Amino acid sequence: MSAESPEQNEHFIRVLRQRFRDWRGTRPFWAGLFTLLGGIPIAYFPYATLQLGQMTLSMATTAGAGSLIIGVLLVTLGLTMWFQQAVRIFAGVAAILLALVSIPVANLGGFVIGFLMALVGGALSISWAPGQPESDPESRADDLPDPVATPMYDTETTVDANGGRNSAG
């Protein structure tokens, strides 16, 4: 038997996975991921040289610097959404605007792939709201009102009519 048993490694992996889930649940994770991944094709395609069999296809354009700036800003905004949740609304609006600007500047927004990913990431960032921490089920049961102890609100008409009962006429 080895010094490190498989059970210890499985526990370590479970702990790391749970920590990642906790970290992911407290921030707009998917918004940051989509925005970050949307910036990569926008920045990459204007500088790429693609090989299609014997044919070389170069995407270098005069707007290469603009697309590089847009791509780097989108990657930065994606990381900002992860690590600075307080500015998620600003980062989401900026990501949407940069995605829209990337259509004419960066080869149709990285062949529409980067545009769509940045647009979805910005929208997710704007719509994300921090969740409320779960409370204990026992304390939730104590907060509920007792159905027997509900107050009775008598009005003048209910007291005077038919021994306290309402009548329709």
Short mmCIF file of N, CA and C in Angstrom, two decimals:
data_model
loop_
_atom_site.label_atom_id
_atom_site.label_comp_id
_atom_site.label_asym_id
_atom_site.label_seq_id
_atom_site.Cartn_x
_atom_site.Cartn_y
_atom_site.Cartn_z
N MET A 1 0.84 -1.17 0.00
CA MET A 1 0.00 0.00 0.00
C MET A 1 0.89 1.24 0.00
N SER A 2 0.55 2.21 -0.80
CA SER A 2 1.38 3.40 -0.93
C SER A 2 1.09 4.38 0.21
N ALA A 3 1.95 5.37 0.34
CA ALA A 3 1.78 6.38 1.39
C ALA A 3 0.56 7.26 1.09
N GLU A 4 0.28 7.47 -0.17
CA GLU A 4 -0.89 8.26 -0.53
C GLU A 4 -1.97 7.33 -1.05
N SER A 5 -3.02 7.20 -0.29
CA SER A 5 -4.10 6.32 -0.72
C SER A 5 -5.02 7.09 -1.67
N PRO A 6 -5.73 6.40 -2.54
CA PRO A 6 -6.61 7.08 -3.50
C PRO A 6 -7.73 7.86 -2.80
N GLU A 7 -8.12 7.44 -1.61
CA GLU A 7 -9.20 8.14 -0.91
C GLU A 7 -8.80 9.55 -0.55
N GLN A 8 -7.53 9.76 -0.20
CA GLN A 8 -7.07 11.10 0.15
C GLN A 8 -7.07 11.99 -1.09
N ASN A 9 -6.67 11.46 -2.22
CA ASN A 9 -6.67 12.25 -3.45
C ASN A 9 -8.08 12.60 -3.88
N GLU A 10 -9.02 11.67 -3.74
CA GLU A 10 -10.41 11.95 -4.10
C GLU A 10 -10.99 13.03 -3.20
N HIS A 11 -10.64 13.00 -1.93
CA HIS A 11 -11.12 14.03 -1.02
C HIS A 11 -10.56 15.40 -1.42
N PHE A 12 -9.29 15.44 -1.79
CA PHE A 12 -8.66 16.70 -2.19
C PHE A 12 -9.32 17.26 -3.44
N ILE A 13 -9.64 16.39 -4.40
CA ILE A 13 -10.31 16.83 -5.62
C ILE A 13 -11.71 17.33 -5.30
N ARG A 14 -12.42 16.64 -4.42
CA ARG A 14 -13.76 17.09 -4.02
C ARG A 14 -13.71 18.45 -3.34
N VAL A 15 -12.71 18.65 -2.50
CA VAL A 15 -12.58 19.94 -1.81
C VAL A 15 -12.29 21.05 -2.82
N LEU A 16 -11.38 20.79 -3.76
CA LEU A 16 -11.09 21.80 -4.78
C LEU A 16 -12.30 22.10 -5.64
N ARG A 17 -13.05 21.06 -5.99
CA ARG A 17 -14.25 21.25 -6.80
C ARG A 17 -15.30 22.06 -6.04
N GLN A 18 -15.47 21.79 -4.75
CA GLN A 18 -16.44 22.54 -3.96
C GLN A 18 -16.00 24.00 -3.80
N ARG A 19 -14.71 24.22 -3.60
CA ARG A 19 -14.22 25.61 -3.50
C ARG A 19 -14.46 26.35 -4.80
N PHE A 20 -14.22 25.69 -5.94
CA PHE A 20 -14.48 26.34 -7.22
C PHE A 20 -15.96 26.64 -7.40
N ARG A 21 -16.82 25.72 -7.01
CA ARG A 21 -18.27 25.97 -7.09
C ARG A 21 -18.67 27.15 -6.23
N ASP A 22 -18.14 27.24 -5.02
CA ASP A 22 -18.44 28.36 -4.13
C ASP A 22 -17.95 29.67 -4.74
N TRP A 23 -16.73 29.67 -5.29
CA TRP A 23 -16.18 30.86 -5.91
C TRP A 23 -17.01 31.27 -7.13
N ARG A 24 -17.39 30.29 -7.95
CA ARG A 24 -18.16 30.55 -9.15
C ARG A 24 -19.56 31.08 -8.82
N GLY A 25 -20.12 30.64 -7.71
CA GLY A 25 -21.47 31.06 -7.37
C GLY A 25 -21.58 32.47 -6.83
N THR A 26 -20.46 33.09 -6.49
CA THR A 26 -20.51 34.44 -5.91
C THR A 26 -20.17 35.52 -6.92
N ARG A 27 -20.11 35.20 -8.19
CA ARG A 27 -19.73 36.17 -9.21
C ARG A 27 -20.36 35.78 -10.55
N PRO A 28 -20.41 36.71 -11.50
CA PRO A 28 -20.97 36.38 -12.82
C PRO A 28 -19.97 35.57 -13.64
N PHE A 29 -19.83 34.31 -13.30
CA PHE A 29 -18.79 33.48 -13.91
C PHE A 29 -18.99 33.30 -15.41
N TRP A 30 -20.19 32.90 -15.82
CA TRP A 30 -20.44 32.62 -17.23
C TRP A 30 -20.36 33.89 -18.05
N ALA A 31 -20.76 35.01 -17.49
CA ALA A 31 -20.64 36.29 -18.21
C ALA A 31 -19.18 36.61 -18.48
N GLY A 32 -18.34 36.44 -17.48
CA GLY A 32 -16.92 36.70 -17.66
C GLY A 32 -16.29 35.74 -18.64
N LEU A 33 -16.70 34.47 -18.59
CA LEU A 33 -16.13 33.47 -19.50
C LEU A 33 -16.51 33.76 -20.95
N PHE A 34 -17.78 34.07 -21.21
CA PHE A 34 -18.20 34.39 -22.57
C PHE A 34 -17.51 35.65 -23.09
N THR A 35 -17.39 36.66 -22.23
CA THR A 35 -16.75 37.90 -22.66
C THR A 35 -15.27 37.67 -22.95
N LEU A 36 -14.61 36.93 -22.08
CA LEU A 36 -13.20 36.63 -22.26
C LEU A 36 -12.98 35.82 -23.54
N LEU A 37 -13.79 34.81 -23.76
CA LEU A 37 -13.66 33.99 -24.96
C LEU A 37 -14.09 34.73 -26.22
N GLY A 38 -14.94 35.75 -26.08
CA GLY A 38 -15.32 36.56 -27.22
C GLY A 38 -14.21 37.48 -27.68
N GLY A 39 -13.35 37.90 -26.76
CA GLY A 39 -12.25 38.79 -27.12
C GLY A 39 -11.13 38.09 -27.87
N ILE A 40 -10.99 36.79 -27.68
CA ILE A 40 -9.88 36.06 -28.31
C ILE A 40 -9.99 36.02 -29.84
N PRO A 41 -11.12 35.61 -30.44
CA PRO A 41 -11.16 35.61 -31.91
C PRO A 41 -11.14 37.02 -32.51
N ILE A 42 -11.66 37.99 -31.79
CA ILE A 42 -11.64 39.36 -32.30
C ILE A 42 -10.20 39.86 -32.41
N ALA A 43 -9.38 39.53 -31.42
CA ALA A 43 -7.99 39.97 -31.45
C ALA A 43 -7.13 39.07 -32.34
N TYR A 44 -7.48 37.82 -32.51
CA TYR A 44 -6.63 36.86 -33.22
C TYR A 44 -6.77 36.91 -34.74
N PHE A 45 -7.99 36.92 -35.25
CA PHE A 45 -8.21 36.77 -36.69
C PHE A 45 -7.56 37.84 -37.55
N PRO A 46 -7.50 39.12 -37.18
CA PRO A 46 -6.82 40.07 -38.06
C PRO A 46 -5.32 39.82 -38.21
N TYR A 47 -4.71 39.09 -37.31
CA TYR A 47 -3.29 38.81 -37.40
C TYR A 47 -3.00 37.37 -37.84
N ALA A 48 -4.02 36.60 -38.10
CA ALA A 48 -3.84 35.19 -38.43
C ALA A 48 -3.51 35.01 -39.90
N THR A 49 -2.74 33.99 -40.17
CA THR A 49 -2.49 33.55 -41.53
C THR A 49 -2.97 32.11 -41.61
N LEU A 50 -4.06 31.92 -42.31
CA LEU A 50 -4.69 30.60 -42.38
C LEU A 50 -4.22 29.86 -43.63
N GLN A 51 -4.01 28.57 -43.52
CA GLN A 51 -3.63 27.72 -44.64
C GLN A 51 -4.83 26.88 -45.05
N LEU A 52 -5.26 27.03 -46.28
CA LEU A 52 -6.33 26.21 -46.83
C LEU A 52 -5.74 25.40 -47.98
N GLY A 53 -5.17 24.26 -47.65
CA GLY A 53 -4.49 23.44 -48.65
C GLY A 53 -3.22 24.15 -49.10
N GLN A 54 -3.13 24.48 -50.39
CA GLN A 54 -1.98 25.19 -50.94
C GLN A 54 -2.14 26.71 -50.87
N MET A 55 -3.35 27.18 -50.53
CA MET A 55 -3.62 28.61 -50.54
C MET A 55 -3.41 29.20 -49.14
N THR A 56 -2.72 30.32 -49.11
CA THR A 56 -2.49 31.04 -47.86
C THR A 56 -3.46 32.21 -47.81
N LEU A 57 -4.18 32.31 -46.72
CA LEU A 57 -5.17 33.38 -46.55
C LEU A 57 -4.71 34.26 -45.41
N SER A 58 -4.37 35.49 -45.70
CA SER A 58 -3.89 36.42 -44.68
C SER A 58 -4.99 37.41 -44.37
N MET A 59 -5.28 37.61 -43.09
CA MET A 59 -6.35 38.49 -42.66
C MET A 59 -5.85 39.86 -42.25
N ALA A 60 -4.60 40.16 -42.43
CA ALA A 60 -4.04 41.43 -41.96
C ALA A 60 -4.79 42.60 -42.61
N THR A 61 -5.29 43.47 -41.79
CA THR A 61 -6.03 44.63 -42.27
C THR A 61 -5.43 45.88 -41.65
N THR A 62 -5.88 47.01 -42.15
CA THR A 62 -5.42 48.27 -41.57
C THR A 62 -6.02 48.50 -40.19
N ALA A 63 -7.10 47.83 -39.91
CA ALA A 63 -7.75 47.98 -38.62
C ALA A 63 -7.26 46.93 -37.61
N GLY A 64 -6.10 46.35 -37.88
CA GLY A 64 -5.57 45.32 -36.98
C GLY A 64 -5.32 45.83 -35.58
N ALA A 65 -4.82 47.06 -35.46
CA ALA A 65 -4.57 47.63 -34.13
C ALA A 65 -5.88 47.84 -33.38
N GLY A 66 -6.90 48.29 -34.08
CA GLY A 66 -8.21 48.49 -33.45
C GLY A 66 -8.81 47.19 -32.95
N SER A 67 -8.68 46.14 -33.76
CA SER A 67 -9.22 44.85 -33.34
C SER A 67 -8.41 44.27 -32.18
N LEU A 68 -7.10 44.51 -32.16
CA LEU A 68 -6.30 44.05 -31.03
C LEU A 68 -6.71 44.75 -29.75
N ILE A 69 -6.94 46.05 -29.83
CA ILE A 69 -7.37 46.81 -28.65
C ILE A 69 -8.73 46.32 -28.18
N ILE A 70 -9.67 46.10 -29.10
CA ILE A 70 -11.00 45.62 -28.72
C ILE A 70 -10.90 44.25 -28.06
N GLY A 71 -10.12 43.35 -28.66
CA GLY A 71 -9.98 42.01 -28.10
C GLY A 71 -9.36 42.02 -26.71
N VAL A 72 -8.31 42.82 -26.52
CA VAL A 72 -7.66 42.90 -25.21
C VAL A 72 -8.60 43.52 -24.18
N LEU A 73 -9.36 44.53 -24.58
CA LEU A 73 -10.32 45.13 -23.65
C LEU A 73 -11.42 44.14 -23.27
N LEU A 74 -11.87 43.33 -24.20
CA LEU A 74 -12.90 42.33 -23.87
C LEU A 74 -12.35 41.27 -22.91
N VAL A 75 -11.13 40.84 -23.11
CA VAL A 75 -10.51 39.88 -22.18
C VAL A 75 -10.39 40.52 -20.80
N THR A 76 -9.98 41.77 -20.76
CA THR A 76 -9.85 42.49 -19.48
C THR A 76 -11.21 42.65 -18.81
N LEU A 77 -12.24 42.96 -19.57
CA LEU A 77 -13.58 43.09 -19.00
C LEU A 77 -14.08 41.75 -18.47
N GLY A 78 -13.76 40.65 -19.15
CA GLY A 78 -14.15 39.33 -18.66
C GLY A 78 -13.49 39.02 -17.33
N LEU A 79 -12.22 39.34 -17.20
CA LEU A 79 -11.55 39.13 -15.91
C LEU A 79 -12.08 40.08 -14.84
N THR A 80 -12.45 41.29 -15.24
CA THR A 80 -13.03 42.24 -14.29
C THR A 80 -14.36 41.73 -13.75
N MET A 81 -15.15 41.11 -14.61
CA MET A 81 -16.43 40.55 -14.14
C MET A 81 -16.21 39.47 -13.09
N TRP A 82 -15.13 38.73 -13.21
CA TRP A 82 -14.84 37.67 -12.24
C TRP A 82 -14.33 38.22 -10.92
N PHE A 83 -13.44 39.20 -10.97
CA PHE A 83 -12.73 39.60 -9.76
C PHE A 83 -13.21 40.91 -9.16
N GLN A 84 -14.03 41.68 -9.86
CA GLN A 84 -14.59 42.93 -9.34
C GLN A 84 -16.09 42.97 -9.63
N GLN A 85 -16.87 42.27 -8.83
CA GLN A 85 -18.30 42.15 -9.10
C GLN A 85 -19.04 43.47 -8.98
N ALA A 86 -18.47 44.45 -8.28
CA ALA A 86 -19.14 45.72 -8.08
C ALA A 86 -19.29 46.50 -9.39
N VAL A 87 -18.44 46.27 -10.36
CA VAL A 87 -18.51 47.00 -11.63
C VAL A 87 -19.05 46.13 -12.75
N ARG A 88 -19.86 45.13 -12.42
CA ARG A 88 -20.35 44.21 -13.43
C ARG A 88 -21.30 44.88 -14.42
N ILE A 89 -22.07 45.88 -13.98
CA ILE A 89 -22.97 46.57 -14.90
C ILE A 89 -22.16 47.36 -15.93
N PHE A 90 -21.17 48.12 -15.45
CA PHE A 90 -20.30 48.87 -16.36
C PHE A 90 -19.58 47.93 -17.31
N ALA A 91 -19.04 46.84 -16.79
CA ALA A 91 -18.31 45.90 -17.63
C ALA A 91 -19.23 45.27 -18.67
N GLY A 92 -20.48 44.98 -18.30
CA GLY A 92 -21.43 44.41 -19.25
C GLY A 92 -21.79 45.38 -20.36
N VAL A 93 -22.05 46.63 -20.00
CA VAL A 93 -22.38 47.64 -21.02
C VAL A 93 -21.18 47.87 -21.93
N ALA A 94 -19.98 47.97 -21.34
CA ALA A 94 -18.78 48.17 -22.15
C ALA A 94 -18.53 46.98 -23.07
N ALA A 95 -18.79 45.76 -22.60
CA ALA A 95 -18.60 44.57 -23.45
C ALA A 95 -19.58 44.58 -24.62
N ILE A 96 -20.82 44.98 -24.38
CA ILE A 96 -21.80 45.05 -25.47
C ILE A 96 -21.40 46.11 -26.48
N LEU A 97 -20.96 47.27 -26.01
CA LEU A 97 -20.54 48.33 -26.93
C LEU A 97 -19.31 47.92 -27.74
N LEU A 98 -18.34 47.30 -27.07
CA LEU A 98 -17.16 46.85 -27.80
C LEU A 98 -17.49 45.75 -28.80
N ALA A 99 -18.43 44.88 -28.45
CA ALA A 99 -18.85 43.85 -29.40
C ALA A 99 -19.50 44.48 -30.63
N LEU A 100 -20.31 45.50 -30.42
CA LEU A 100 -20.94 46.18 -31.56
C LEU A 100 -19.91 46.91 -32.41
N VAL A 101 -18.92 47.53 -31.78
CA VAL A 101 -17.88 48.23 -32.52
C VAL A 101 -17.00 47.25 -33.28
N SER A 102 -16.89 46.02 -32.80
CA SER A 102 -16.03 45.05 -33.46
C SER A 102 -16.57 44.58 -34.81
N ILE A 103 -17.85 44.81 -35.08
CA ILE A 103 -18.40 44.38 -36.37
C ILE A 103 -17.72 45.10 -37.53
N PRO A 104 -17.66 46.43 -37.56
CA PRO A 104 -16.97 47.06 -38.70
C PRO A 104 -15.45 47.08 -38.57
N VAL A 105 -14.93 46.99 -37.35
CA VAL A 105 -13.49 47.15 -37.14
C VAL A 105 -12.74 45.84 -37.29
N ALA A 106 -13.23 44.76 -36.73
CA ALA A 106 -12.46 43.53 -36.61
C ALA A 106 -13.04 42.38 -37.41
N ASN A 107 -13.08 42.50 -38.72
CA ASN A 107 -13.53 41.40 -39.59
C ASN A 107 -14.87 40.81 -39.15
N LEU A 108 -15.87 41.64 -39.13
CA LEU A 108 -17.22 41.25 -38.70
C LEU A 108 -17.22 40.65 -37.30
N GLY A 109 -16.49 41.25 -36.42
CA GLY A 109 -16.47 40.81 -35.03
C GLY A 109 -15.85 39.45 -34.84
N GLY A 110 -14.74 39.20 -35.49
CA GLY A 110 -14.11 37.88 -35.37
C GLY A 110 -14.95 36.82 -36.02
N PHE A 111 -15.41 37.12 -37.27
CA PHE A 111 -16.30 36.22 -38.02
C PHE A 111 -17.55 35.88 -37.22
N VAL A 112 -18.11 36.84 -36.57
CA VAL A 112 -19.37 36.78 -35.81
C VAL A 112 -19.23 35.92 -34.54
N ILE A 113 -18.23 35.10 -34.44
CA ILE A 113 -18.06 34.25 -33.26
C ILE A 113 -17.76 35.11 -32.03
N GLY A 114 -16.75 35.95 -32.14
CA GLY A 114 -16.38 36.81 -31.02
C GLY A 114 -17.47 37.81 -30.70
N PHE A 115 -18.12 38.33 -31.73
CA PHE A 115 -19.20 39.29 -31.53
C PHE A 115 -20.32 38.68 -30.70
N LEU A 116 -20.79 37.49 -31.08
CA LEU A 116 -21.90 36.86 -30.36
C LEU A 116 -21.52 36.49 -28.93
N MET A 117 -20.30 35.98 -28.76
CA MET A 117 -19.88 35.60 -27.40
C MET A 117 -19.75 36.82 -26.50
N ALA A 118 -19.18 37.90 -27.01
CA ALA A 118 -19.05 39.12 -26.20
C ALA A 118 -20.41 39.73 -25.92
N LEU A 119 -21.32 39.66 -26.87
CA LEU A 119 -22.67 40.20 -26.68
C LEU A 119 -23.42 39.41 -25.60
N VAL A 120 -23.34 38.09 -25.66
CA VAL A 120 -23.99 37.25 -24.65
C VAL A 120 -23.35 37.46 -23.28
N GLY A 121 -22.02 37.56 -23.23
CA GLY A 121 -21.34 37.79 -21.97
C GLY A 121 -21.71 39.12 -21.34
N GLY A 122 -21.81 40.17 -22.14
CA GLY A 122 -22.23 41.47 -21.62
C GLY A 122 -23.65 41.44 -21.10
N ALA A 123 -24.54 40.77 -21.83
CA ALA A 123 -25.93 40.67 -21.39
C ALA A 123 -26.04 39.87 -20.09
N LEU A 124 -25.28 38.80 -19.99
CA LEU A 124 -25.31 38.01 -18.75
C LEU A 124 -24.75 38.80 -17.57
N SER A 125 -23.76 39.63 -17.83
CA SER A 125 -23.18 40.44 -16.76
C SER A 125 -24.17 41.47 -16.25
N ILE A 126 -24.91 42.08 -17.16
CA ILE A 126 -25.90 43.08 -16.74
C ILE A 126 -27.03 42.42 -15.97
N SER A 127 -27.43 41.23 -16.37
CA SER A 127 -28.59 40.59 -15.74
C SER A 127 -28.24 39.82 -14.47
N TRP A 128 -26.97 39.60 -14.18
CA TRP A 128 -26.58 38.83 -13.00
C TRP A 128 -26.82 39.64 -11.74
N ALA A 129 -27.34 38.98 -10.71
CA ALA A 129 -27.53 39.60 -9.39
C ALA A 129 -27.00 38.63 -8.34
N PRO A 130 -26.33 39.15 -7.31
CA PRO A 130 -25.82 38.25 -6.28
C PRO A 130 -26.97 37.56 -5.55
N GLY A 131 -26.77 36.28 -5.26
CA GLY A 131 -27.79 35.51 -4.57
C GLY A 131 -27.79 35.74 -3.07
N GLN A 132 -28.87 35.38 -2.45
CA GLN A 132 -28.98 35.48 -1.00
C GLN A 132 -28.46 34.19 -0.38
N PRO A 133 -27.71 34.27 0.70
CA PRO A 133 -27.22 33.04 1.33
C PRO A 133 -28.39 32.23 1.90
N GLU A 134 -28.24 30.92 1.80
CA GLU A 134 -29.28 30.04 2.31
C GLU A 134 -29.27 30.05 3.83
N SER A 135 -30.46 30.05 4.43
CA SER A 135 -30.55 29.97 5.88
C SER A 135 -30.88 28.53 6.28
N ASP A 136 -30.78 28.24 7.55
CA ASP A 136 -31.08 26.90 8.04
C ASP A 136 -32.56 26.61 7.89
N PRO A 137 -32.92 25.37 7.57
CA PRO A 137 -34.35 25.04 7.44
C PRO A 137 -35.09 25.19 8.76
N GLU A 138 -34.40 24.99 9.88
CA GLU A 138 -35.06 25.13 11.18
C GLU A 138 -35.45 26.57 11.44
N SER A 139 -34.58 27.52 11.06
CA SER A 139 -34.90 28.92 11.31
C SER A 139 -36.00 29.39 10.37
N ARG A 140 -36.10 28.81 9.16
CA ARG A 140 -37.19 29.18 8.26
C ARG A 140 -38.53 28.70 8.81
N ALA A 141 -38.56 27.55 9.47
CA ALA A 141 -39.81 27.05 10.03
C ALA A 141 -40.27 27.92 11.21
N ASP A 142 -39.32 28.50 11.94
CA ASP A 142 -39.69 29.37 13.06
C ASP A 142 -40.22 30.71 12.58
N ASP A 143 -39.83 31.15 11.40
CA ASP A 143 -40.26 32.45 10.91
C ASP A 143 -41.69 32.45 10.39
N LEU A 144 -42.25 31.27 10.09
CA LEU A 144 -43.60 31.21 9.56
C LEU A 144 -44.61 31.53 10.66
N PRO A 145 -45.65 32.28 10.32
CA PRO A 145 -46.67 32.59 11.33
C PRO A 145 -47.51 31.35 11.67
N ASP A 146 -47.99 31.32 12.88
CA ASP A 146 -48.83 30.22 13.34
C ASP A 146 -50.23 30.42 12.75
N PRO A 147 -50.77 29.43 12.01
CA PRO A 147 -52.06 29.64 11.37
C PRO A 147 -53.21 29.78 12.35
N VAL A 148 -53.09 29.22 13.56
CA VAL A 148 -54.16 29.31 14.54
C VAL A 148 -54.18 30.69 15.18
N ALA A 149 -53.05 31.33 15.29
CA ALA A 149 -52.95 32.60 16.01
C ALA A 149 -53.12 33.81 15.09
N THR A 150 -53.79 33.64 13.94
CA THR A 150 -54.00 34.79 13.07
C THR A 150 -55.02 35.71 13.70
N PRO A 151 -54.79 37.01 13.63
CA PRO A 151 -55.72 37.95 14.27
C PRO A 151 -57.01 38.06 13.47
N MET A 152 -58.10 38.28 14.18
CA MET A 152 -59.40 38.49 13.57
C MET A 152 -59.67 39.99 13.57
N TYR A 153 -59.99 40.52 12.42
CA TYR A 153 -60.30 41.94 12.32
C TYR A 153 -61.80 42.08 12.16
N ASP A 154 -62.45 42.51 13.22
CA ASP A 154 -63.89 42.69 13.17
C ASP A 154 -64.20 44.12 12.77
N THR A 155 -65.17 44.26 11.90
CA THR A 155 -65.66 45.58 11.55
C THR A 155 -67.06 45.72 12.13
N GLU A 156 -67.61 46.88 12.02
CA GLU A 156 -68.93 47.11 12.59
C GLU A 156 -69.98 46.24 11.91
N THR A 157 -69.81 46.00 10.62
CA THR A 157 -70.83 45.22 9.91
C THR A 157 -70.77 43.75 10.27
N THR A 158 -69.59 43.21 10.55
CA THR A 158 -69.52 41.80 10.88
C THR A 158 -69.99 41.53 12.29
N VAL A 159 -69.81 42.46 13.18
CA VAL A 159 -70.23 42.24 14.55
C VAL A 159 -71.76 42.31 14.64
N ASP A 160 -72.35 43.23 13.90
CA ASP A 160 -73.79 43.44 14.01
C ASP A 160 -74.62 42.48 13.19
N ALA A 161 -74.07 41.90 12.16
CA ALA A 161 -74.88 41.11 11.24
C ALA A 161 -74.80 39.64 11.56
N ASN A 162 -75.95 39.01 11.86
CA ASN A 162 -76.11 37.57 12.02
C ASN A 162 -75.05 36.93 12.92
N GLY A 163 -74.82 37.48 14.04
CA GLY A 163 -73.91 36.89 14.99
C GLY A 163 -72.44 36.94 14.54
N GLY A 164 -72.09 37.90 13.75
CA GLY A 164 -70.71 38.04 13.33
C GLY A 164 -70.43 37.55 11.94
N ARG A 165 -71.44 36.95 11.27
CA ARG A 165 -71.22 36.46 9.90
C ARG A 165 -71.73 37.49 8.91
N ASN A 166 -71.02 37.57 7.77
CA ASN A 166 -71.46 38.51 6.73
C ASN A 166 -72.61 37.93 5.97
N SER A 167 -73.51 38.80 5.54
CA SER A 167 -74.62 38.36 4.68
C SER A 167 -74.56 39.14 3.39
N ALA A 168 -75.02 38.54 2.35
CA ALA A 168 -74.94 39.15 1.02
C ALA A 168 -76.05 40.15 0.79
N GLY A 169 -76.95 40.33 1.63
CA GLY A 169 -78.03 41.20 1.26
C GLY A 169 -78.50 42.03 2.32
#
